[in-house]
Coordinates of C-alpha atoms in Angstrom, one line a residue:
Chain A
X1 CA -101.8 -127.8 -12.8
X2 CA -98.8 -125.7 -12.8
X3 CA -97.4 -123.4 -9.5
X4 CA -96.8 -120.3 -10.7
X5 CA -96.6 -118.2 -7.5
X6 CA -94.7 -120.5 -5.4
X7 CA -91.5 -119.3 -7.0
X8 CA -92.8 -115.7 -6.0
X9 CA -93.0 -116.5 -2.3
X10 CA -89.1 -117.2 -2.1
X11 CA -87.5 -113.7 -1.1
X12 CA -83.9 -113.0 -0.7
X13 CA -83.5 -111.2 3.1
X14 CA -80.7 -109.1 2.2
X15 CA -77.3 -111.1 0.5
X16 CA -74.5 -109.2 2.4
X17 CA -74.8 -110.4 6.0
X18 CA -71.9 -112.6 5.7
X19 CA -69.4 -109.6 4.8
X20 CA -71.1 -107.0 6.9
X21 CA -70.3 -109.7 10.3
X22 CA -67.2 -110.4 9.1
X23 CA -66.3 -106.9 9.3
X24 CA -66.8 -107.2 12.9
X25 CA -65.4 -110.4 13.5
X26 CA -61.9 -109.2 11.5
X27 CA -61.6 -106.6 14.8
X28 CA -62.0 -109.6 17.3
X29 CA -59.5 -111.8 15.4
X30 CA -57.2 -111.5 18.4
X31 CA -59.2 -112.1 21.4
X32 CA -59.9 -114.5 23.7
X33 CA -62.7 -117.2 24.2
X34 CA -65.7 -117.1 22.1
X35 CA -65.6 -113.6 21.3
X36 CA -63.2 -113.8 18.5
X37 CA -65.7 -116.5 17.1
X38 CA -69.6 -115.8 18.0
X39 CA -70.8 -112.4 16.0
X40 CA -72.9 -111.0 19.1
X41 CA -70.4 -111.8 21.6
X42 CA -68.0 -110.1 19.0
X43 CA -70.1 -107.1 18.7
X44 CA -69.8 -106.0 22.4
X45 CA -66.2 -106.9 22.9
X46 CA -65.2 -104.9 19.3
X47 CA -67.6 -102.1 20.3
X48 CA -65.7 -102.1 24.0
X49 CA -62.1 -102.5 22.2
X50 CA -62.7 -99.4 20.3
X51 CA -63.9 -97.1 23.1
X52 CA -61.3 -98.3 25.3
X53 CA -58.7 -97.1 22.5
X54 CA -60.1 -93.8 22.1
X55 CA -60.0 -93.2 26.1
X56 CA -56.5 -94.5 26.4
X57 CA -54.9 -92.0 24.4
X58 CA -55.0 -89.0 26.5
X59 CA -53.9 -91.9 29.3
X60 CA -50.9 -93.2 27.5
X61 CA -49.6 -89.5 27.5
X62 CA -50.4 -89.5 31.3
X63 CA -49.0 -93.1 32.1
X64 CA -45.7 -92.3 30.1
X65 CA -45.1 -89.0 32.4
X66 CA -45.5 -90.7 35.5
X67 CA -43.1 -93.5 33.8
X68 CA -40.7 -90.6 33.0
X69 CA -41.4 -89.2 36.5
X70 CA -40.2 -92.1 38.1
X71 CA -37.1 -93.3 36.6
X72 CA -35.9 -89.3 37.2
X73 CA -36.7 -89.9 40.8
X74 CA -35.1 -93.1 41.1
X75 CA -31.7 -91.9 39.3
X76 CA -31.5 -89.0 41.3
X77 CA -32.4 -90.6 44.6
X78 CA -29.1 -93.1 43.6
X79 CA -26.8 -90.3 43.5
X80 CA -28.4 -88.6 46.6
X81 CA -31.0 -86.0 46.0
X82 CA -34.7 -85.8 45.2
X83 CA -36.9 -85.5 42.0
X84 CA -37.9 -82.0 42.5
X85 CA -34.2 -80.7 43.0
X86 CA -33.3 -82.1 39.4
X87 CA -36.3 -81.0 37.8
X88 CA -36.3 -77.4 38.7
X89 CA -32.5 -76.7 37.3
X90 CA -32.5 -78.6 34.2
X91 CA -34.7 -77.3 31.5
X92 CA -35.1 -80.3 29.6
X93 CA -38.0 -82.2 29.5
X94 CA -38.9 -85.4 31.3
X95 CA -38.4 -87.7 28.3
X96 CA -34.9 -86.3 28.0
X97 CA -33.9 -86.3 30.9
X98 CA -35.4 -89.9 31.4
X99 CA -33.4 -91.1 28.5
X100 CA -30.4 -89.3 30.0
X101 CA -30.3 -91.1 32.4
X102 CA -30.3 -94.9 31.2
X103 CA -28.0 -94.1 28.0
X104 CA -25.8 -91.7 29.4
X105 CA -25.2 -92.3 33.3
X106 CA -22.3 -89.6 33.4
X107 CA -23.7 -87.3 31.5
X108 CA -26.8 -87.6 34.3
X109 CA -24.5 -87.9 37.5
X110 CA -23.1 -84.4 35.7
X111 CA -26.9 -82.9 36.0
X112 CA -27.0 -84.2 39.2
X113 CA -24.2 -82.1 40.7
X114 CA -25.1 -78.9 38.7
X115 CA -29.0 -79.6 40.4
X116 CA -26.9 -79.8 43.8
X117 CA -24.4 -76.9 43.4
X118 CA -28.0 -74.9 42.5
X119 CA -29.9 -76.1 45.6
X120 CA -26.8 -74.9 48.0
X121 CA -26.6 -71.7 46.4
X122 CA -30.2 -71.8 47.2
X123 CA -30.1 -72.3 50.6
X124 CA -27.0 -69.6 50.9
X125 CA -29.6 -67.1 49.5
X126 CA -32.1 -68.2 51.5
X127 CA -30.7 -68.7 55.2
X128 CA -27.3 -66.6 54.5
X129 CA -26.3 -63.4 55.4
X130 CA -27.0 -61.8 51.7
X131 CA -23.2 -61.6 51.1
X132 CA -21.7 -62.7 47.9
X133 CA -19.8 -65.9 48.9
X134 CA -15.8 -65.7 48.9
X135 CA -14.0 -65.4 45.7
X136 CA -17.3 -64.5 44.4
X137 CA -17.3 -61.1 42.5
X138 CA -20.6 -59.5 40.7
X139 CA -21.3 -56.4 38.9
X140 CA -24.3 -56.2 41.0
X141 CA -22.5 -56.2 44.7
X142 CA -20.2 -53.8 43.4
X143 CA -23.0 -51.1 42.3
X144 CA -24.7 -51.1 45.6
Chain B
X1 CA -58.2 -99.6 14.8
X2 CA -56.8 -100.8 18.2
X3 CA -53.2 -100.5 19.0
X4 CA -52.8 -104.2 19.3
X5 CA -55.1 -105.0 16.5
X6 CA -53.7 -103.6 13.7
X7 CA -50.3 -103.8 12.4
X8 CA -47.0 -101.3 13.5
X9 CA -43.6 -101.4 12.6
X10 CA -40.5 -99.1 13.6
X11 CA -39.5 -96.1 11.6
X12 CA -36.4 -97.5 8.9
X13 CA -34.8 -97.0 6.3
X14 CA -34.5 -99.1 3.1
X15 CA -30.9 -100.0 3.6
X16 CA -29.3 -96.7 4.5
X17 CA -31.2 -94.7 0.9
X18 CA -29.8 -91.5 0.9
X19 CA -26.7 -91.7 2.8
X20 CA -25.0 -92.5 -0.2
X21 CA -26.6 -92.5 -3.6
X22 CA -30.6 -91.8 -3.7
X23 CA -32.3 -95.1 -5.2
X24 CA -36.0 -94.6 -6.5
X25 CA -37.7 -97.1 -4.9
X26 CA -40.3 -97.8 -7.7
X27 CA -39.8 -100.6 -9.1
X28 CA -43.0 -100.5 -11.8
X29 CA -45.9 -98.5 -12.5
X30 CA -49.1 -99.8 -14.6
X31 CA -51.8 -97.8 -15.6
X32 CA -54.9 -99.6 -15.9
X33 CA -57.5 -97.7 -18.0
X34 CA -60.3 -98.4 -20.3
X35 CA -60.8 -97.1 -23.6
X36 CA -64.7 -95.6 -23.3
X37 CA -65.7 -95.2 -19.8
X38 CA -66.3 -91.9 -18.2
X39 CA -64.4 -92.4 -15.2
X40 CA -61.5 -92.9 -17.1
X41 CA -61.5 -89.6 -18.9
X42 CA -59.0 -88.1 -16.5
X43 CA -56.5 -91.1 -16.6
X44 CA -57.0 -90.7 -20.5
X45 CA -56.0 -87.2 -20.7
X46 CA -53.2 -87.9 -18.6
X47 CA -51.5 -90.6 -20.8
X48 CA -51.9 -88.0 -23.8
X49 CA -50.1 -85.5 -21.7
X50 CA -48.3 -86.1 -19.2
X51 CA -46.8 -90.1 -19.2
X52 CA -44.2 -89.5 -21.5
X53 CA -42.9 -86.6 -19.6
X54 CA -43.4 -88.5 -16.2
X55 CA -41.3 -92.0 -17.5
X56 CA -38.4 -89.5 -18.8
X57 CA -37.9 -87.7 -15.6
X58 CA -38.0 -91.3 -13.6
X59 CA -35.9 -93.3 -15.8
X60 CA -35.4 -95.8 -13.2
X61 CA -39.4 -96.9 -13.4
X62 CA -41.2 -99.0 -15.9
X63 CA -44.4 -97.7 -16.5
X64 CA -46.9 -100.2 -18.4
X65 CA -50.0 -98.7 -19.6
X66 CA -52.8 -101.2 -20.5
X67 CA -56.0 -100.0 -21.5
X68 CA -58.9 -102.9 -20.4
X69 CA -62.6 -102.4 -20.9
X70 CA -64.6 -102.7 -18.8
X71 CA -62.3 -102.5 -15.5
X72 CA -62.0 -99.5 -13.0
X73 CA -59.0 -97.0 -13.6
X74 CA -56.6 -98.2 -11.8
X75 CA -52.9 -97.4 -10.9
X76 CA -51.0 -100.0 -9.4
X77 CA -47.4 -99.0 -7.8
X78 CA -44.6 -101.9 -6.9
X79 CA -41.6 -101.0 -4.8
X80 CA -38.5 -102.8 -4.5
X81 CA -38.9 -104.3 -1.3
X82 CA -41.7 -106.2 -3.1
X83 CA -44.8 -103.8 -1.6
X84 CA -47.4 -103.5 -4.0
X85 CA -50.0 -100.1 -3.5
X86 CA -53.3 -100.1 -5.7
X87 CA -54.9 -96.7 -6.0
X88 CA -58.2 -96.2 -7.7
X89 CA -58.6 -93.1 -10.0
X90 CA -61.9 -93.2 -11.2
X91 CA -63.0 -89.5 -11.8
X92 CA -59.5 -88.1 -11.0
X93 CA -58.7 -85.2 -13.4
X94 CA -54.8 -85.2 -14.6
X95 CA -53.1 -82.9 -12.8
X96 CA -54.3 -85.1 -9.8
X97 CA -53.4 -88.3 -11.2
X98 CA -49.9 -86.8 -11.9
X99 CA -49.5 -85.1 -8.3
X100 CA -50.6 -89.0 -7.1
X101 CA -48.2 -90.8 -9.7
X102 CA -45.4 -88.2 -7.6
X103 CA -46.5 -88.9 -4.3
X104 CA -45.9 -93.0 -4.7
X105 CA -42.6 -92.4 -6.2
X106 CA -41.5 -90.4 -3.4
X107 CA -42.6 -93.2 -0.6
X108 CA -40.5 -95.9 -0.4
X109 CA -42.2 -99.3 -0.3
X110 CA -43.0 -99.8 3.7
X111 CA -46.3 -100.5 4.6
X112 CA -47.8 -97.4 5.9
X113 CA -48.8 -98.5 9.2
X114 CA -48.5 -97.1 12.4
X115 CA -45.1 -96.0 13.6
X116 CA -44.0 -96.9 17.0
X117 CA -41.2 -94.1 17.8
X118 CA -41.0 -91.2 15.5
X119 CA -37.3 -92.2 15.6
X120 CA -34.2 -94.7 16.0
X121 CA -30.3 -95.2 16.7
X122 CA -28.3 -98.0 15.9
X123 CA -26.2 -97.0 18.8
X124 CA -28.7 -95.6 21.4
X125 CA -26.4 -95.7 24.3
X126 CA -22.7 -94.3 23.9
X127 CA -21.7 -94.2 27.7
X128 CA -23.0 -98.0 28.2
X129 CA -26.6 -98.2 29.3
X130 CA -27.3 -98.3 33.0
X131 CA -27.1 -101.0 35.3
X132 CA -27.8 -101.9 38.8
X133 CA -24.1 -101.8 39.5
X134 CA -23.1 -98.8 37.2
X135 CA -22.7 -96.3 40.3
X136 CA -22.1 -98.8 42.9
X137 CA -18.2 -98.5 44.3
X138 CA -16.8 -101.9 43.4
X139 CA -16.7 -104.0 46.4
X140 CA -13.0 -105.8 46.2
X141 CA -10.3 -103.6 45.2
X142 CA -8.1 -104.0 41.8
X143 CA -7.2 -107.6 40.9
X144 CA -3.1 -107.9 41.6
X145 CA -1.5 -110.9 41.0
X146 CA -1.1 -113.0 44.6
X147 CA 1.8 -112.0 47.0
X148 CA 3.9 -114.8 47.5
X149 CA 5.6 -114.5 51.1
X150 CA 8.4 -117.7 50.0
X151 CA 11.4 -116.0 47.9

């Protein structure tokens, strides 16, 4: 007697599992705890990796403004005014100003008194009389 | 795919290339073919054509040609910095192999990876980066030598 079919009844399930987990598992080399070792452990935390990366990128923008925003405030506020004073006379953007201001301190204690001399003549145009102030001469007083 | 999970580097340049002389950075470029397939047809017009003309203008590259059978058409770039780039071009016609073959002799060798900052100084601060005590008033006066009261 000779088994003929018992050959037949051996079937191969599919011969790529090993490379299609280790696909997943090469994501997960660098975390922590079983996850970077246990495929369905793996799966989540890769699958949870990859949507946290997508969402971060509109917050990285965010996170580096308020980053920005804060160092400005904290150099101004050291030579005596507030955030909003700088920002509205100087026409550079935060990230300029930002590096301004830890490279170049005198070049940003310079923006800081032109932001001041601006808020003054602000408030002389806001509470004064509407007189140009003295030694001040404009083509536009003079037309009146 | 991750920031952290995949690899970045900082934007550089190999040693200054440019300032002074240009250096090509391609070291050595092999063309692996095959004699008979199909896919190869492209790569096979292009070595009648357009190889010779390609290894005079860049006489600073080696270019090897080695037809193997049986073996995917394959173009295989090294750089000086020791970066090796493998580019399939199965079913590439030759114009497209030779627009390729000029796009790895432009790059220079560095891994194209993510770039942290789209720039860099060697000197980033030129009036001395800030610290806690840069626009404080300094609080004892200039250092004079001691006044002694005994002639």
């Amino acid at each position: 007697m000779v088994f003929l079919s018992l050959s037949c009844w051996i079937r191969s399930r599919g011969p790529d599992r090993y490379w299609k987990v280790q696909e997943v598992l090469k994501h997960a080399r660098h975390f922590r705890g079983r996850k970077n070792r246990c495929y369905s452990l793996a799966v989540r935390a890769v699958r949870r990796a990859l949507v946290y990366a997508t969402k971060s990128r509109k917050l990285k923008k965010r996170n580096m403004r308020t980053l920005w925003i804060t160092r400005i405030a904290a150099a101004s506020r050291e030579h005596g005014m507030k955030y909003p004073t700088l920002c509205l006379s100087v026409q550079l953007n935060r990230r300029v100003i930002c590096d301004l201001a830890v490279t170049e301190p005198r070049s940003f204690l310079s923006l800081a008194k032109l932001a001041r001399a601006r808020q003054q003549e602000g408030f002389r145009a806001a509470l004064g009389d509407g007189k140009e102030p003295s030694g001040v001469l404009s083509r536009v007083v003079l037309l009146q | 795919m991750t920031a952290r999970g995949s690899q970045s580097r900082f934007l550089q340049s190999v040693l200054r290339n440019g300032v002074g002389r240009y250096v090509c950075q391609l070291k050595r470029i092999s063309i692996i073919f095959s004699k008979k397939a199909q896919g190869s047809l492209g790569v096979r017009e292009f070595i009648e054509e357009g190889v010779v003309d390609y290894a005079k203008k860049n006489p600073s590259t080696v270019v090897y040609v080695s037809p193997q059978t049986s073996r995917i058409p394959k173009i295989v770039a090294e750089y000086l910095n020791g970066n090796v780039r493998e580019e399939i071009v199965t079913n590439k016609t030759s114009p497209q192999i030779l627009e390729l073959l000029t796009k790895l002799t432009n790059q220079s060798g560095l891994e194209i990876v993510r770039i942290r900052k789209p720039f860099h100084t060697d000197s980033p601060s030129i009036q001395g980066q800030w610290n806690p005590f840069t626009n404080r008033p300094p609080s004892i006066g200039p250092i004079r030598p001691q006044k002694q009261d005994s002639p």
